[in-house]
Amino acid sequence: MVKRFKEDVTRQSTFIGLRAWHEGESKELEKWIGFGFFNHIFLFKNGMLTLFYDVEEGDKFHEVLKEKLKEDFFDRLCEHFFEFVKKGKTANSNSEIYEILVRLWPAFTIFDELSKYPEIGNGYMIRRLIRLREHTESFSYELENRINEEEQKNCIFFQGKIFETSLEQFINEKGFEVVK
C-alpha cells in the first residue's frame, strides 16, 4: 500500500528547530501517549519549513489522543509545559534551546489538536488552553529566534535523515503520494 502524506503547515524555522520538532513529535510524544510521529516529511527551504504528515499516523494519533486526553493528563501536560517555558526564559545556548523545544513539542502538538478538535476535550481543558495560549502564544518563536545558526540547509528531513533533493524526486523515489 502506498503511504499517503498531507501538507499540514508552513512556518519559519531554523534547522535546529526542525530537528527538535522531529525529536519532540516522535520519541518525546511517544513517552507521553505511547504514540509518536515517526514518518513526518519536513521540507526545509530558505529558512521555511513545511510539514507533510503521514495520513495513517495522523488518524492513529487522533484515536490515541481521544483515549488519553483526560483532565489529570492535561493538567500534568500543562505543568510540564510551564516548567519548560520557565527554563526557556533563561536558555541561551543552542543545545539548551534544542532540549527545551524537544520537551515542549508534545504539549505543542496536543494543544494544537485540542484547538482543532475541541470535542476531544472538555470545557475545563478548553478554558485552560485559552488562558495558556494568551500568555505563551509567541514563546516558541521567541525561543527559536535565539538559536545561532551559520547556514540554513535546503533539504528534505525524514526519519532523522537529510535528503538533498527536491520534494517531487523524494516522493517519487520513496513511492509516496501527497494528497489534498
Tab-separated table of N, CA and C in Angstrom:
chain	number	residue	atom	x	y	z
A	1	MET	N	0.834	-1.189	0.000
A	1	MET	CA	0.000	0.000	0.000
A	1	MET	C	0.881	1.256	0.000
A	2	VAL	N	0.520	2.217	-0.800
A	2	VAL	CA	1.263	3.466	-0.926
A	2	VAL	C	1.030	4.328	0.309
A	3	LYS	N	2.118	4.842	0.881
A	3	LYS	CA	1.980	5.767	2.016
A	3	LYS	C	1.500	7.104	1.485
A	4	ARG	N	0.457	7.633	2.134
A	4	ARG	CA	-0.104	8.916	1.731
A	4	ARG	C	0.280	9.985	2.752
A	5	PHE	N	0.641	11.156	2.239
A	5	PHE	CA	1.034	12.282	3.071
A	5	PHE	C	0.180	13.488	2.718
A	6	LYS	N	-0.018	14.331	3.740
A	6	LYS	CA	-0.816	15.537	3.560
A	6	LYS	C	-0.010	16.730	4.063
A	7	GLU	N	-0.002	17.807	3.272
A	7	GLU	CA	0.675	19.027	3.708
A	7	GLU	C	-0.109	19.626	4.862
A	8	ASP	N	0.617	20.013	5.924
A	8	ASP	CA	-0.065	20.493	7.121
A	8	ASP	C	0.190	21.964	7.386
A	9	VAL	N	1.442	22.345	7.549
A	9	VAL	CA	1.743	23.699	7.986
A	9	VAL	C	3.084	24.132	7.400
A	10	THR	N	3.204	25.431	7.159
A	10	THR	CA	4.474	26.030	6.752
A	10	THR	C	4.765	27.150	7.731
A	11	ARG	N	5.999	27.189	8.210
A	11	ARG	CA	6.396	28.238	9.155
A	11	ARG	C	7.886	28.497	9.034
A	12	GLN	N	8.303	29.622	9.541
A	12	GLN	CA	9.718	29.941	9.591
A	12	GLN	C	10.359	29.059	10.646
A	13	SER	N	11.588	28.611	10.385
A	13	SER	CA	12.262	27.731	11.341
A	13	SER	C	13.762	27.766	11.118
A	14	THR	N	14.463	27.289	12.114
A	14	THR	CA	15.888	27.004	11.980
A	14	THR	C	16.025	25.503	11.755
A	15	PHE	N	17.204	25.076	11.339
A	15	PHE	CA	17.408	23.640	11.166
A	15	PHE	C	17.409	22.941	12.531
A	16	ILE	N	17.958	23.595	13.538
A	16	ILE	CA	17.925	23.037	14.900
A	16	ILE	C	16.471	22.922	15.368
A	17	GLY	N	15.654	23.922	15.066
A	17	GLY	CA	14.234	23.868	15.406
A	17	GLY	C	13.527	22.721	14.704
A	18	LEU	N	13.894	22.465	13.459
A	18	LEU	CA	13.342	21.331	12.712
A	18	LEU	C	13.685	20.022	13.407
A	19	ARG	N	14.967	19.857	13.771
A	19	ARG	CA	15.395	18.626	14.445
A	19	ARG	C	14.662	18.450	15.779
A	20	ALA	N	14.464	19.552	16.503
A	20	ALA	CA	13.736	19.484	17.782
A	20	ALA	C	12.281	19.078	17.553
A	21	TRP	N	11.683	19.596	16.505
A	21	TRP	CA	10.297	19.235	16.172
A	21	TRP	C	10.206	17.744	15.899
A	22	HIS	N	11.123	17.237	15.086
A	22	HIS	CA	11.132	15.804	14.768
A	22	HIS	C	11.277	14.960	16.039
A	23	GLU	N	12.259	15.294	16.855
A	23	GLU	CA	12.509	14.530	18.082
A	23	GLU	C	11.329	14.643	19.052
A	24	GLY	N	10.772	15.852	19.160
A	24	GLY	CA	9.674	16.090	20.090
A	24	GLY	C	8.378	15.405	19.701
A	25	GLU	N	8.096	15.351	18.387
A	25	GLU	CA	6.844	14.727	17.952
A	25	GLU	C	6.986	13.232	17.700
A	26	SER	N	8.205	12.724	17.806
A	26	SER	CA	8.379	11.273	17.652
A	26	SER	C	8.637	10.657	19.027
A	27	LYS	N	9.881	10.644	19.449
A	27	LYS	CA	10.251	9.948	20.691
A	27	LYS	C	9.655	10.580	21.946
A	28	GLU	N	9.648	11.907	22.014
A	28	GLU	CA	9.153	12.578	23.231
A	28	GLU	C	7.632	12.437	23.363
A	29	LEU	N	6.911	12.604	22.265
A	29	LEU	CA	5.459	12.419	22.293
A	29	LEU	C	5.109	10.981	22.658
A	30	GLU	N	5.898	10.039	22.158
A	30	GLU	CA	5.653	8.627	22.464
A	30	GLU	C	5.750	8.358	23.967
A	31	LYS	N	6.636	9.074	24.663
A	31	LYS	CA	6.747	8.915	26.118
A	31	LYS	C	5.451	9.336	26.818
A	32	TRP	N	4.759	10.303	26.252
A	32	TRP	CA	3.544	10.833	26.872
A	32	TRP	C	2.312	9.986	26.588
A	33	ILE	N	2.165	9.548	25.334
A	33	ILE	CA	0.895	8.897	24.973
A	33	ILE	C	1.072	7.519	24.340
A	34	GLY	N	2.301	7.028	24.288
A	34	GLY	CA	2.518	5.711	23.690
A	34	GLY	C	2.449	5.727	22.178
A	35	PHE	N	2.531	6.913	21.590
A	35	PHE	CA	2.481	7.076	20.138
A	35	PHE	C	3.335	8.268	19.750
A	36	GLY	N	4.037	8.158	18.636
A	36	GLY	CA	4.810	9.277	18.111
A	36	GLY	C	4.726	9.331	16.600
A	37	PHE	N	4.974	10.513	16.065
A	37	PHE	CA	5.019	10.708	14.609
A	37	PHE	C	6.445	10.445	14.129
A	38	PHE	N	6.658	9.302	13.522
A	38	PHE	CA	7.992	8.946	13.055
A	38	PHE	C	8.147	9.110	11.548
A	39	ASN	N	7.071	9.417	10.844
A	39	ASN	CA	7.127	9.490	9.383
A	39	ASN	C	6.906	10.882	8.809
A	40	HIS	N	6.994	11.925	9.614
A	40	HIS	CA	6.850	13.272	9.065
A	40	HIS	C	7.885	13.497	7.968
A	41	ILE	N	7.466	14.170	6.922
A	41	ILE	CA	8.401	14.680	5.916
A	41	ILE	C	8.492	16.179	6.158
A	42	PHE	N	9.704	16.659	6.408
A	42	PHE	CA	9.934	18.089	6.585
A	42	PHE	C	10.645	18.609	5.344
A	43	LEU	N	10.057	19.581	4.680
A	43	LEU	CA	10.696	20.260	3.555
A	43	LEU	C	11.257	21.556	4.104
A	44	PHE	N	12.578	21.679	4.074
A	44	PHE	CA	13.243	22.852	4.639
A	44	PHE	C	13.887	23.616	3.496
A	45	LYS	N	13.418	24.840	3.268
A	45	LYS	CA	13.912	25.617	2.134
A	45	LYS	C	13.960	27.093	2.505
A	46	ASN	N	15.156	27.661	2.433
A	46	ASN	CA	15.366	29.092	2.680
A	46	ASN	C	14.777	29.553	4.015
A	47	GLY	N	14.970	28.751	5.051
A	47	GLY	CA	14.504	29.109	6.383
A	47	GLY	C	13.022	28.879	6.622
A	48	MET	N	12.341	28.308	5.639
A	48	MET	CA	10.917	27.987	5.791
A	48	MET	C	10.768	26.470	5.857
A	49	LEU	N	9.912	26.021	6.739
A	49	LEU	CA	9.718	24.596	6.984
A	49	LEU	C	8.266	24.235	6.680
A	50	THR	N	8.088	23.240	5.817
A	50	THR	CA	6.752	22.731	5.513
A	50	THR	C	6.679	21.289	5.978
A	51	LEU	N	5.651	20.984	6.744
A	51	LEU	CA	5.445	19.637	7.273
A	51	LEU	C	4.422	18.901	6.417
A	52	PHE	N	4.768	17.667	6.049
A	52	PHE	CA	3.839	16.739	5.419
A	52	PHE	C	3.711	15.568	6.386
A	53	TYR	N	2.489	15.271	6.825
A	53	TYR	CA	2.325	14.183	7.786
A	53	TYR	C	1.764	12.948	7.100
A	54	ASP	N	2.120	11.804	7.632
A	54	ASP	CA	1.628	10.506	7.185
A	54	ASP	C	0.156	10.419	7.613
A	55	VAL	N	-0.742	10.301	6.653
A	55	VAL	CA	-2.184	10.307	6.931
A	55	VAL	C	-2.563	9.204	7.919
A	56	GLU	N	-1.989	8.032	7.753
A	56	GLU	CA	-2.284	6.916	8.663
A	56	GLU	C	-1.837	7.246	10.087
A	57	GLU	N	-0.647	7.852	10.228
A	57	GLU	CA	-0.181	8.262	11.561
A	57	GLU	C	-1.099	9.327	12.150
A	58	GLY	N	-1.554	10.265	11.326
A	58	GLY	CA	-2.456	11.311	11.809
A	58	GLY	C	-3.747	10.735	12.361
A	59	ASP	N	-4.300	9.760	11.658
A	59	ASP	CA	-5.530	9.111	12.129
A	59	ASP	C	-5.292	8.365	13.440
A	60	LYS	N	-4.184	7.661	13.522
A	60	LYS	CA	-3.844	6.896	14.735
A	60	LYS	C	-3.651	7.850	15.919
A	61	PHE	N	-2.937	8.969	15.686
A	61	PHE	CA	-2.718	9.959	16.735
A	61	PHE	C	-4.050	10.454	17.292
A	62	HIS	N	-4.967	10.787	16.421
A	62	HIS	CA	-6.265	11.306	16.861
A	62	HIS	C	-6.989	10.275	17.735
A	63	GLU	N	-6.939	9.012	17.336
A	63	GLU	CA	-7.571	7.938	18.122
A	63	GLU	C	-6.922	7.793	19.495
A	64	VAL	N	-5.590	7.760	19.523
A	64	VAL	CA	-4.860	7.597	20.786
A	64	VAL	C	-5.135	8.780	21.698
A	65	LEU	N	-5.094	9.985	21.139
A	65	LEU	CA	-5.300	11.171	21.963
A	65	LEU	C	-6.714	11.214	22.538
A	66	LYS	N	-7.711	10.830	21.769
A	66	LYS	CA	-9.088	10.793	22.292
A	66	LYS	C	-9.168	9.901	23.526
A	67	GLU	N	-8.419	8.825	23.526
A	67	GLU	CA	-8.419	7.890	24.657
A	67	GLU	C	-7.634	8.445	25.847
A	68	LYS	N	-6.500	9.079	25.597
A	68	LYS	CA	-5.593	9.514	26.665
A	68	LYS	C	-5.956	10.861	27.278
A	69	LEU	N	-6.629	11.731	26.525
A	69	LEU	CA	-6.835	13.107	26.957
A	69	LEU	C	-7.924	13.206	28.023
A	70	LYS	N	-7.483	13.100	29.266
A	70	LYS	CA	-8.342	13.248	30.445
A	70	LYS	C	-7.823	14.448	31.240
A	71	GLU	N	-8.619	14.957	32.168
A	71	GLU	CA	-8.226	16.160	32.905
A	71	GLU	C	-6.909	16.005	33.649
A	72	ASP	N	-6.683	14.875	34.324
A	72	ASP	CA	-5.433	14.717	35.073
A	72	ASP	C	-4.233	14.682	34.121
A	73	PHE	N	-4.363	14.034	32.988
A	73	PHE	CA	-3.300	14.017	31.981
A	73	PHE	C	-3.044	15.435	31.473
A	74	PHE	N	-4.112	16.154	31.153
A	74	PHE	CA	-3.992	17.512	30.635
A	74	PHE	C	-3.322	18.429	31.659
A	75	ASP	N	-3.685	18.291	32.927
A	75	ASP	CA	-3.060	19.097	33.980
A	75	ASP	C	-1.559	18.812	34.078
A	76	ARG	N	-1.173	17.538	34.016
A	76	ARG	CA	0.260	17.185	34.050
A	76	ARG	C	0.989	17.776	32.844
A	77	LEU	N	0.359	17.720	31.684
A	77	LEU	CA	0.963	18.273	30.472
A	77	LEU	C	1.143	19.784	30.597
A	78	CYS	N	0.160	20.473	31.138
A	78	CYS	CA	0.259	21.922	31.338
A	78	CYS	C	1.362	22.266	32.333
A	79	GLU	N	1.458	21.515	33.430
A	79	GLU	CA	2.527	21.745	34.411
A	79	GLU	C	3.892	21.543	33.767
A	80	HIS	N	4.031	20.487	32.995
A	80	HIS	CA	5.267	20.204	32.261
A	80	HIS	C	5.583	21.366	31.313
A	81	PHE	N	4.577	21.820	30.590
A	81	PHE	CA	4.743	22.914	29.641
A	81	PHE	C	5.274	24.163	30.350
A	82	PHE	N	4.640	24.556	31.447
A	82	PHE	CA	5.065	25.760	32.158
A	82	PHE	C	6.459	25.608	32.758
A	83	GLU	N	6.803	24.406	33.203
A	83	GLU	CA	8.155	24.157	33.716
A	83	GLU	C	9.197	24.458	32.639
A	84	PHE	N	8.944	24.023	31.405
A	84	PHE	CA	9.925	24.226	30.341
A	84	PHE	C	9.844	25.620	29.727
A	85	VAL	N	8.701	26.269	29.811
A	85	VAL	CA	8.628	27.676	29.413
A	85	VAL	C	9.515	28.490	30.350
A	86	LYS	N	9.437	28.194	31.648
A	86	LYS	CA	10.265	28.898	32.633
A	86	LYS	C	11.750	28.670	32.348
A	87	LYS	N	12.138	27.425	32.074
A	87	LYS	CA	13.535	27.128	31.744
A	87	LYS	C	13.955	27.828	30.456
A	88	GLY	N	13.028	27.937	29.527
A	88	GLY	CA	13.332	28.557	28.244
A	88	GLY	C	13.628	30.038	28.340
A	89	LYS	N	13.117	30.692	29.363
A	89	LYS	CA	13.338	32.135	29.502
A	89	LYS	C	14.797	32.477	29.757
A	90	THR	N	15.559	31.524	30.301
A	90	THR	CA	16.974	31.789	30.579
A	90	THR	C	17.915	30.981	29.690
A	91	ALA	N	17.383	30.180	28.806
A	91	ALA	CA	18.226	29.353	27.930
A	91	ALA	C	18.903	30.231	26.886
A	92	ASN	N	20.199	29.995	26.701
A	92	ASN	CA	20.944	30.802	25.738
A	92	ASN	C	21.675	29.981	24.696
A	93	SER	N	22.127	28.800	25.052
A	93	SER	CA	22.908	28.010	24.095
A	93	SER	C	21.978	27.227	23.174
A	94	ASN	N	22.489	26.919	21.995
A	94	ASN	CA	21.704	26.125	21.049
A	94	ASN	C	21.292	24.793	21.652
A	95	SER	N	22.194	24.165	22.401
A	95	SER	CA	21.868	22.848	22.970
A	95	SER	C	20.770	22.960	24.029
A	96	GLU	N	20.811	23.996	24.859
A	96	GLU	CA	19.747	24.204	25.856
A	96	GLU	C	18.401	24.437	25.172
A	97	ILE	N	18.412	25.289	24.167
A	97	ILE	CA	17.179	25.616	23.451
A	97	ILE	C	16.630	24.379	22.754
A	98	TYR	N	17.511	23.601	22.134
A	98	TYR	CA	17.094	22.368	21.463
A	98	TYR	C	16.394	21.437	22.454
A	99	GLU	N	17.013	21.194	23.605
A	99	GLU	CA	16.435	20.279	24.604
A	99	GLU	C	15.083	20.774	25.109
A	100	ILE	N	14.971	22.067	25.324
A	100	ILE	CA	13.701	22.629	25.799
A	100	ILE	C	12.621	22.468	24.733
A	101	LEU	N	12.961	22.777	23.483
A	101	LEU	CA	11.982	22.616	22.402
A	101	LEU	C	11.531	21.165	22.266
A	102	VAL	N	12.467	20.237	22.347
A	102	VAL	CA	12.107	18.811	22.267
A	102	VAL	C	11.088	18.477	23.345
A	103	ARG	N	11.341	18.934	24.553
A	103	ARG	CA	10.452	18.611	25.679
A	103	ARG	C	9.089	19.302	25.564
A	104	LEU	N	9.049	20.440	24.847
A	104	LEU	CA	7.795	21.178	24.679
A	104	LEU	C	6.924	20.656	23.541
A	105	TRP	N	7.532	19.987	22.561
A	105	TRP	CA	6.757	19.602	21.376
A	105	TRP	C	5.544	18.714	21.671
A	106	PRO	N	5.588	17.785	22.594
A	106	PRO	CA	4.353	17.034	22.865
A	106	PRO	C	3.193	17.954	23.272
A	107	ALA	N	3.487	18.950	24.094
A	107	ALA	CA	2.436	19.892	24.500
A	107	ALA	C	1.969	20.719	23.308
A	108	PHE	N	2.915	21.235	22.503
A	108	PHE	CA	2.519	21.996	21.315
A	108	PHE	C	1.559	21.176	20.455
A	109	THR	N	1.898	19.916	20.244
A	109	THR	CA	1.124	19.034	19.366
A	109	THR	C	-0.259	18.747	19.941
A	110	ILE	N	-0.305	18.409	21.205
A	110	ILE	CA	-1.587	18.082	21.844
A	110	ILE	C	-2.457	19.330	21.962
A	111	PHE	N	-1.854	20.470	22.306
A	111	PHE	CA	-2.619	21.716	22.387
A	111	PHE	C	-3.199	22.073	21.014
A	112	ASP	N	-2.420	21.894	19.970
A	112	ASP	CA	-2.894	22.195	18.617
A	112	ASP	C	-4.071	21.296	18.241
A	113	GLU	N	-3.961	20.026	18.554
A	113	GLU	CA	-5.039	19.082	18.228
A	113	GLU	C	-6.308	19.422	19.012
A	114	LEU	N	-6.147	19.788	20.278
A	114	LEU	CA	-7.301	20.175	21.088
A	114	LEU	C	-7.944	21.450	20.535
A	115	SER	N	-7.138	22.371	20.033
A	115	SER	CA	-7.681	23.589	19.416
A	115	SER	C	-8.493	23.270	18.170
A	116	LYS	N	-7.988	22.335	17.370
A	116	LYS	CA	-8.668	21.977	16.117
A	116	LYS	C	-9.909	21.117	16.358
A	117	TYR	N	-9.849	20.275	17.384
A	117	TYR	CA	-10.932	19.325	17.673
A	117	TYR	C	-11.327	19.424	19.146
A	118	PRO	N	-11.984	20.516	19.543
A	118	PRO	CA	-12.312	20.704	20.965
A	118	PRO	C	-13.189	19.600	21.545
A	119	GLU	N	-13.878	18.861	20.702
A	119	GLU	CA	-14.741	17.788	21.196
A	119	GLU	C	-13.952	16.647	21.837
A	120	ILE	N	-12.628	16.578	21.621
A	120	ILE	CA	-11.846	15.514	22.270
A	120	ILE	C	-11.530	15.854	23.722
A	121	GLY	N	-11.758	17.103	24.103
A	121	GLY	CA	-11.536	17.519	25.482
A	121	GLY	C	-12.854	17.868	26.152
A	122	ASN	N	-12.763	18.786	27.116
A	122	ASN	CA	-13.980	19.273	27.775
A	122	ASN	C	-13.825	20.767	28.036
A	123	GLY	N	-14.849	21.376	28.581
A	123	GLY	CA	-14.841	22.816	28.806
A	123	GLY	C	-13.680	23.288	29.655
A	124	TYR	N	-13.366	22.547	30.712
A	124	TYR	CA	-12.245	22.894	31.586
A	124	TYR	C	-10.942	22.959	30.790
A	125	MET	N	-10.687	21.937	29.973
A	125	MET	CA	-9.443	21.893	29.196
A	125	MET	C	-9.388	23.032	28.182
A	126	ILE	N	-10.493	23.310	27.540
A	126	ILE	CA	-10.532	24.380	26.538
A	126	ILE	C	-10.258	25.729	27.197
A	127	ARG	N	-10.900	26.000	28.326
A	127	ARG	CA	-10.678	27.273	29.026
A	127	ARG	C	-9.223	27.398	29.468
A	128	ARG	N	-8.658	26.315	29.987
A	128	ARG	CA	-7.260	26.361	30.431
A	128	ARG	C	-6.331	26.563	29.235
A	129	LEU	N	-6.623	25.914	28.140
A	129	LEU	CA	-5.805	26.076	26.940
A	129	LEU	C	-5.855	27.517	26.432
A	130	ILE	N	-7.022	28.122	26.449
A	130	ILE	CA	-7.147	29.518	26.011
A	130	ILE	C	-6.301	30.423	26.899
A	131	ARG	N	-6.382	30.246	28.213
A	131	ARG	CA	-5.574	31.059	29.139
A	131	ARG	C	-4.089	30.828	28.901
A	132	LEU	N	-3.702	29.580	28.721
A	132	LEU	CA	-2.304	29.222	28.483
A	132	LEU	C	-1.801	29.909	27.213
A	133	ARG	N	-2.568	29.832	26.156
A	133	ARG	CA	-2.156	30.414	24.869
A	133	ARG	C	-2.089	31.937	24.934
A	134	GLU	N	-2.962	32.553	25.707
A	134	GLU	CA	-2.935	34.012	25.833
A	134	GLU	C	-1.592	34.493	26.363
A	135	HIS	N	-0.944	33.687	27.185
A	135	HIS	CA	0.304	34.100	27.824
A	135	HIS	C	1.553	33.527	27.169
A	136	THR	N	1.401	32.546	26.290
A	136	THR	CA	2.599	31.874	25.754
A	136	THR	C	2.583	31.714	24.234
A	137	GLU	N	1.661	32.352	23.539
A	137	GLU	CA	1.470	32.121	22.100
A	137	GLU	C	2.757	32.286	21.294
A	138	SER	N	3.554	33.301	21.589
A	138	SER	CA	4.758	33.559	20.784
A	138	SER	C	6.019	32.952	21.395
A	139	PHE	N	5.887	32.248	22.508
A	139	PHE	CA	7.070	31.755	23.219
A	139	PHE	C	7.983	30.894	22.354
A	140	SER	N	7.438	29.922	21.633
A	140	SER	CA	8.300	29.014	20.859
A	140	SER	C	9.061	29.769	19.781
A	141	TYR	N	8.427	30.767	19.171
A	141	TYR	CA	9.112	31.559	18.147
A	141	TYR	C	10.226	32.397	18.768
A	142	GLU	N	9.940	33.008	19.904
A	142	GLU	CA	10.955	33.807	20.595
A	142	GLU	C	12.140	32.940	21.003
A	143	LEU	N	11.858	31.751	21.495
A	143	LEU	CA	12.922	30.831	21.901
A	143	LEU	C	13.752	30.413	20.690
A	144	GLU	N	13.091	30.030	19.620
A	144	GLU	CA	13.818	29.581	18.428
A	144	GLU	C	14.614	30.720	17.795
A	145	ASN	N	14.159	31.951	17.939
A	145	ASN	CA	14.898	33.096	17.388
A	145	ASN	C	16.237	33.313	18.086
A	146	ARG	N	16.430	32.705	19.247
A	146	ARG	CA	17.718	32.809	19.955
A	146	ARG	C	18.747	31.799	19.462
A	147	ILE	N	18.351	30.911	18.574
A	147	ILE	CA	19.286	29.913	18.035
A	147	ILE	C	20.244	30.601	17.075
A	148	ASN	N	21.520	30.276	17.234
A	148	ASN	CA	22.548	30.819	16.344
A	148	ASN	C	22.964	29.749	15.350
A	149	GLU	N	22.551	29.934	14.102
A	149	GLU	CA	22.952	29.015	13.036
A	149	GLU	C	23.660	29.821	11.969
A	150	GLU	N	24.745	29.248	11.469
A	150	GLU	CA	25.503	29.963	10.447
A	150	GLU	C	24.857	29.851	9.078
A	151	GLU	N	24.374	28.654	8.740
A	151	GLU	CA	23.866	28.436	7.393
A	151	GLU	C	22.594	27.599	7.426
A	152	GLN	N	21.637	28.005	6.636
A	152	GLN	CA	20.411	27.228	6.502
A	152	GLN	C	20.617	26.176	5.420
A	153	LYS	N	20.143	24.980	5.659
A	153	LYS	CA	20.215	23.914	4.667
A	153	LYS	C	18.899	23.885	3.891
A	154	ASN	N	18.980	23.573	2.605
A	154	ASN	CA	17.776	23.292	1.822
A	154	ASN	C	17.750	21.793	1.633
A	155	CYS	N	16.740	21.136	2.201
A	155	CYS	CA	16.738	19.675	2.173
A	155	CYS	C	15.363	19.126	2.541
A	156	ILE	N	15.281	17.815	2.447
A	156	ILE	CA	14.164	17.050	2.993
A	156	ILE	C	14.713	16.371	4.247
A	157	PHE	N	13.953	16.398	5.327
A	157	PHE	CA	14.346	15.717	6.560
A	157	PHE	C	13.272	14.678	6.836
A	158	PHE	N	13.681	13.404	6.878
A	158	PHE	CA	12.726	12.308	7.027
A	158	PHE	C	13.348	11.221	7.882
A	159	GLN	N	12.663	10.843	8.953
A	159	GLN	CA	13.107	9.791	9.864
A	159	GLN	C	14.544	10.020	10.346
A	160	GLY	N	14.852	11.280	10.653
A	160	GLY	CA	16.155	11.634	11.194
A	160	GLY	C	17.273	11.733	10.175
A	161	LYS	N	16.942	11.619	8.900
A	161	LYS	CA	17.970	11.668	7.851
A	161	LYS	C	17.731	12.856	6.930
A	162	ILE	N	18.834	13.381	6.398
A	162	ILE	CA	18.794	14.511	5.476
A	162	ILE	C	18.870	13.988	4.045
A	163	PHE	N	17.989	14.490	3.199
A	163	PHE	CA	17.993	14.156	1.771
A	163	PHE	C	18.103	15.466	1.002
A	164	GLU	N	19.165	15.619	0.254
A	164	GLU	CA	19.364	16.847	-0.522
A	164	GLU	C	18.813	16.634	-1.927
A	165	THR	N	17.510	16.759	-2.032
A	165	THR	CA	16.797	16.528	-3.281
A	165	THR	C	15.502	17.332	-3.252
A	166	SER	N	14.816	17.386	-4.362
A	166	SER	CA	13.526	18.087	-4.396
A	166	SER	C	12.453	17.214	-3.748
A	167	LEU	N	11.379	17.840	-3.332
A	167	LEU	CA	10.266	17.098	-2.745
A	167	LEU	C	9.700	16.106	-3.762
A	168	GLU	N	9.533	16.546	-4.990
A	168	GLU	CA	8.970	15.683	-6.027
A	168	GLU	C	9.823	14.438	-6.228
A	169	GLN	N	11.136	14.635	-6.320
A	169	GLN	CA	12.037	13.498	-6.518
A	169	GLN	C	12.001	12.567	-5.305
A	170	PHE	N	12.002	13.134	-4.108
A	170	PHE	CA	11.951	12.336	-2.882
A	170	PHE	C	10.683	11.484	-2.844
A	171	ILE	N	9.542	12.109	-3.099
A	171	ILE	CA	8.248	11.411	-3.092
A	171	ILE	C	8.257	10.271	-4.115
A	172	ASN	N	8.745	10.566	-5.308
A	172	ASN	CA	8.790	9.545	-6.366
A	172	ASN	C	9.709	8.388	-6.004
A	173	GLU	N	10.899	8.694	-5.484
A	173	GLU	CA	11.861	7.644	-5.122
A	173	GLU	C	11.321	6.745	-4.014
A	174	LYS	N	10.595	7.319	-3.071
A	174	LYS	CA	10.056	6.547	-1.945
A	174	LYS	C	8.735	5.851	-2.288
A	175	GLY	N	8.143	6.231	-3.402
A	175	GLY	CA	6.851	5.644	-3.764
A	175	GLY	C	5.706	6.176	-2.917
A	176	PHE	N	5.854	7.401	-2.397
A	176	PHE	CA	4.829	8.033	-1.577
A	176	PHE	C	3.858	8.801	-2.466
A	177	GLU	N	2.767	9.252	-1.849
A	177	GLU	CA	1.783	10.071	-2.549
A	177	GLU	C	1.398	11.232	-1.639
A	178	VAL	N	1.332	12.440	-2.210
A	178	VAL	CA	0.853	13.602	-1.466
A	178	VAL	C	-0.591	13.826	-1.887
A	179	VAL	N	-1.491	13.861	-0.893
A	179	VAL	CA	-2.925	14.025	-1.152
A	179	VAL	C	-3.403	15.359	-0.602
A	180	LYS	N	-4.524	15.804	-1.097
A	180	LYS	CA	-5.116	17.077	-0.629
A	180	LYS	C	-5.931	16.871	0.625
